[in-house]
């Protein structure tokens, strides 16, 4: 599979309730070359934004206004049949939540904010975004195909 080279046109929604961490996240992602970053501070705000705009990537904190509110955003993606790639970036390192996010709710990845060793969660996030975009650019997205088939006559 070919490696993704140009990330400047990737539209990302960051769903994070901690203002300081959000600021750091934006600064670091911009330093990697991402230009189109939008933020939401809770699940309800994220859901409203998702109705209005499309995003290639959603980076979702798991625990915001209440425990596991990140699942609310994942559910909105799934029930809305949105073709966005959802990545959980969270301080909650819980095996059950991780399995539920990946297997039960369709997240692409589940990344702890604090990684061990030399890597930070943000570096791992950047790597995960690149892998996801490369994969979907090559293989496509079943949700995209479903939407096209459902709207073929209109197209």
mmCIF file of C-alpha atoms in Angstrom:
data_model
loop_
_atom_site.group_PDB
_atom_site.id
_atom_site.type_symbol
_atom_site.label_atom_id
_atom_site.label_comp_id
_atom_site.label_asym_id
_atom_site.label_seq_id
_atom_site.Cartn_x
_atom_site.Cartn_y
_atom_site.Cartn_z
ATOM 1 C CA UNK A 1 0.000 0.000 0.000
ATOM 2 C CA UNK A 2 1.277 3.463 -0.868
ATOM 3 C CA UNK A 3 2.151 5.847 1.956
ATOM 4 C CA UNK A 4 0.060 8.971 2.383
ATOM 5 C CA UNK A 5 2.118 12.043 1.523
ATOM 6 C CA UNK A 6 -0.202 15.071 1.515
ATOM 7 C CA UNK A 7 -2.159 15.573 4.725
ATOM 8 C CA UNK A 8 -2.814 19.272 4.257
ATOM 9 C CA UNK A 9 -6.341 18.744 2.889
ATOM 10 C CA UNK A 10 -7.571 16.414 5.656
ATOM 11 C CA UNK A 11 -10.545 17.847 7.588
ATOM 12 C CA UNK A 12 -10.452 16.862 11.260
ATOM 13 C CA UNK A 13 -12.976 17.383 14.054
ATOM 14 C CA UNK A 14 -11.363 17.324 17.504
ATOM 15 C CA UNK A 15 -13.825 16.494 20.292
ATOM 16 C CA UNK A 16 -12.054 17.392 23.536
ATOM 17 C CA UNK A 17 -13.301 19.088 26.712
ATOM 18 C CA UNK A 18 -9.927 19.981 28.270
ATOM 19 C CA UNK A 19 -8.993 23.427 26.863
ATOM 20 C CA UNK A 20 -5.268 23.087 27.579
ATOM 21 C CA UNK A 21 -5.012 19.649 26.035
ATOM 22 C CA UNK A 22 -7.084 20.799 23.043
ATOM 23 C CA UNK A 23 -4.715 23.735 22.499
ATOM 24 C CA UNK A 24 -1.696 21.409 22.645
ATOM 25 C CA UNK A 25 -3.404 18.955 20.306
ATOM 26 C CA UNK A 26 -4.129 21.682 17.746
ATOM 27 C CA UNK A 27 -0.581 23.049 17.922
ATOM 28 C CA UNK A 28 0.978 19.607 17.477
ATOM 29 C CA UNK A 29 -1.325 18.586 14.632
ATOM 30 C CA UNK A 30 -0.618 21.883 12.858
ATOM 31 C CA UNK A 31 3.109 21.205 13.262
ATOM 32 C CA UNK A 32 2.572 17.904 11.410
ATOM 33 C CA UNK A 33 0.924 19.831 8.538
ATOM 34 C CA UNK A 34 -2.801 19.502 9.206
ATOM 35 C CA UNK A 35 -4.587 22.723 8.234
ATOM 36 C CA UNK A 36 -8.323 22.089 8.600
ATOM 37 C CA UNK A 37 -8.949 21.539 12.313
ATOM 38 C CA UNK A 38 -12.308 22.180 13.957
ATOM 39 C CA UNK A 39 -13.052 21.596 17.615
ATOM 40 C CA UNK A 40 -16.030 20.694 19.769
ATOM 41 C CA UNK A 41 -15.948 20.720 23.573
ATOM 42 C CA UNK A 42 -18.575 18.037 24.196
ATOM 43 C CA UNK A 43 -20.596 15.304 22.497
ATOM 44 C CA UNK A 44 -23.663 17.497 21.854
ATOM 45 C CA UNK A 45 -21.583 20.193 20.160
ATOM 46 C CA UNK A 46 -19.837 17.534 18.058
ATOM 47 C CA UNK A 47 -23.153 16.057 16.941
ATOM 48 C CA UNK A 48 -24.396 19.488 15.864
ATOM 49 C CA UNK A 49 -21.227 20.156 13.867
ATOM 50 C CA UNK A 50 -21.439 16.718 12.209
ATOM 51 C CA UNK A 51 -24.916 17.541 10.902
ATOM 52 C CA UNK A 52 -23.576 20.674 9.234
ATOM 53 C CA UNK A 53 -20.217 19.526 7.843
ATOM 54 C CA UNK A 54 -18.255 16.495 6.698
ATOM 55 C CA UNK A 55 -14.957 15.502 8.294
ATOM 56 C CA UNK A 56 -12.455 12.916 7.127
ATOM 57 C CA UNK A 57 -11.277 12.208 10.675
ATOM 58 C CA UNK A 58 -12.907 12.538 14.086
ATOM 59 C CA UNK A 59 -10.624 12.541 17.116
ATOM 60 C CA UNK A 60 -12.825 11.866 20.128
ATOM 61 C CA UNK A 61 -12.113 12.041 23.837
ATOM 62 C CA UNK A 62 -13.931 9.252 25.680
ATOM 63 C CA UNK A 63 -14.810 11.039 28.922
ATOM 64 C CA UNK A 64 -16.091 14.581 28.566
ATOM 65 C CA UNK A 65 -19.255 15.945 30.172
ATOM 66 C CA UNK A 66 -19.971 12.446 31.466
ATOM 67 C CA UNK A 67 -18.308 9.035 31.448
ATOM 68 C CA UNK A 68 -18.083 7.412 28.039
ATOM 69 C CA UNK A 69 -19.677 10.360 26.213
ATOM 70 C CA UNK A 70 -17.284 9.594 23.353
ATOM 71 C CA UNK A 71 -19.553 6.649 22.567
ATOM 72 C CA UNK A 72 -22.354 9.154 21.886
ATOM 73 C CA UNK A 73 -20.270 10.661 19.085
ATOM 74 C CA UNK A 74 -19.356 7.225 17.705
ATOM 75 C CA UNK A 75 -23.048 6.308 17.671
ATOM 76 C CA UNK A 76 -23.886 9.507 15.771
ATOM 77 C CA UNK A 77 -21.336 8.544 13.124
ATOM 78 C CA UNK A 78 -22.710 5.036 12.817
ATOM 79 C CA UNK A 79 -26.427 5.907 12.826
ATOM 80 C CA UNK A 80 -25.851 8.863 10.492
ATOM 81 C CA UNK A 81 -23.948 6.556 8.117
ATOM 82 C CA UNK A 82 -21.152 9.109 8.025
ATOM 83 C CA UNK A 83 -18.004 8.149 6.144
ATOM 84 C CA UNK A 84 -15.731 9.688 8.763
ATOM 85 C CA UNK A 85 -12.902 7.789 10.403
ATOM 86 C CA UNK A 86 -13.265 7.898 14.194
ATOM 87 C CA UNK A 87 -10.228 7.677 16.463
ATOM 88 C CA UNK A 88 -10.551 7.646 20.242
ATOM 89 C CA UNK A 89 -7.800 9.656 21.997
ATOM 90 C CA UNK A 90 -8.383 9.280 25.712
ATOM 91 C CA UNK A 91 -6.886 9.200 29.180
ATOM 92 C CA UNK A 92 -9.139 6.215 29.963
ATOM 93 C CA UNK A 93 -7.104 3.075 29.376
ATOM 94 C CA UNK A 94 -9.857 0.541 29.817
ATOM 95 C CA UNK A 95 -9.858 -2.730 27.879
ATOM 96 C CA UNK A 96 -13.655 -2.986 27.869
ATOM 97 C CA UNK A 97 -14.072 0.546 26.485
ATOM 98 C CA UNK A 98 -11.377 -0.105 23.901
ATOM 99 C CA UNK A 99 -13.049 -3.294 22.680
ATOM 100 C CA UNK A 100 -16.470 -1.625 22.629
ATOM 101 C CA UNK A 101 -15.126 1.353 20.647
ATOM 102 C CA UNK A 102 -13.378 -0.828 18.079
ATOM 103 C CA UNK A 103 -15.669 -3.822 17.721
ATOM 104 C CA UNK A 104 -19.032 -2.513 18.827
ATOM 105 C CA UNK A 105 -18.997 1.081 17.631
ATOM 106 C CA UNK A 106 -16.705 1.128 14.602
ATOM 107 C CA UNK A 107 -13.758 3.237 15.773
ATOM 108 C CA UNK A 108 -10.592 2.991 13.684
ATOM 109 C CA UNK A 109 -8.237 3.214 16.662
ATOM 110 C CA UNK A 110 -8.120 3.694 20.454
ATOM 111 C CA UNK A 111 -5.088 5.665 21.628
ATOM 112 C CA UNK A 112 -4.096 6.552 25.203
ATOM 113 C CA UNK A 113 -3.156 10.232 25.604
ATOM 114 C CA UNK A 114 -0.089 9.311 27.640
ATOM 115 C CA UNK A 115 2.042 6.742 25.838
ATOM 116 C CA UNK A 116 5.030 5.021 27.402
ATOM 117 C CA UNK A 117 8.533 5.543 26.074
ATOM 118 C CA UNK A 118 9.416 8.327 23.664
ATOM 119 C CA UNK A 119 6.078 8.522 21.880
ATOM 120 C CA UNK A 120 3.186 10.712 22.917
ATOM 121 C CA UNK A 121 -0.436 9.964 22.208
ATOM 122 C CA UNK A 122 -0.424 12.821 19.688
ATOM 123 C CA UNK A 123 2.439 11.264 17.713
ATOM 124 C CA UNK A 124 0.578 7.969 17.716
ATOM 125 C CA UNK A 125 -2.571 9.827 16.609
ATOM 126 C CA UNK A 126 -0.690 11.341 13.654
ATOM 127 C CA UNK A 127 0.521 7.865 12.657
ATOM 128 C CA UNK A 128 -3.004 6.448 12.991
ATOM 129 C CA UNK A 129 -4.492 9.236 10.848
ATOM 130 C CA UNK A 130 -1.930 8.565 8.130
ATOM 131 C CA UNK A 131 -2.635 4.830 8.208
ATOM 132 C CA UNK A 132 -6.411 5.351 8.097
ATOM 133 C CA UNK A 133 -6.335 7.821 5.208
ATOM 134 C CA UNK A 134 -3.902 5.634 3.265
ATOM 135 C CA UNK A 135 -6.125 2.594 3.808
ATOM 136 C CA UNK A 136 -9.356 4.318 2.787
ATOM 137 C CA UNK A 137 -7.740 6.046 -0.198
ATOM 138 C CA UNK A 138 -6.653 2.631 -1.422
ATOM 139 C CA UNK A 139 -9.586 0.415 -0.440
ATOM 140 C CA UNK A 140 -12.488 2.846 -0.158
ATOM 141 C CA UNK A 141 -15.163 2.826 2.455
ATOM 142 C CA UNK A 142 -18.184 0.538 2.595
ATOM 143 C CA UNK A 143 -20.311 3.428 3.883
ATOM 144 C CA UNK A 144 -19.368 5.458 0.805
ATOM 145 C CA UNK A 145 -20.378 2.599 -1.477
ATOM 146 C CA UNK A 146 -23.661 2.137 0.371
ATOM 147 C CA UNK A 147 -24.495 5.842 0.084
ATOM 148 C CA UNK A 148 -23.664 5.880 -3.631
ATOM 149 C CA UNK A 149 -25.840 2.820 -4.282
ATOM 150 C CA UNK A 150 -28.724 4.324 -2.303
ATOM 151 C CA UNK A 151 -28.507 7.622 -4.255
ATOM 152 C CA UNK A 152 -27.502 6.314 -7.677
ATOM 153 C CA UNK A 153 -30.594 7.647 -9.442
ATOM 154 C CA UNK A 154 -30.031 11.138 -8.011
ATOM 155 C CA UNK A 155 -26.426 11.140 -9.179
#
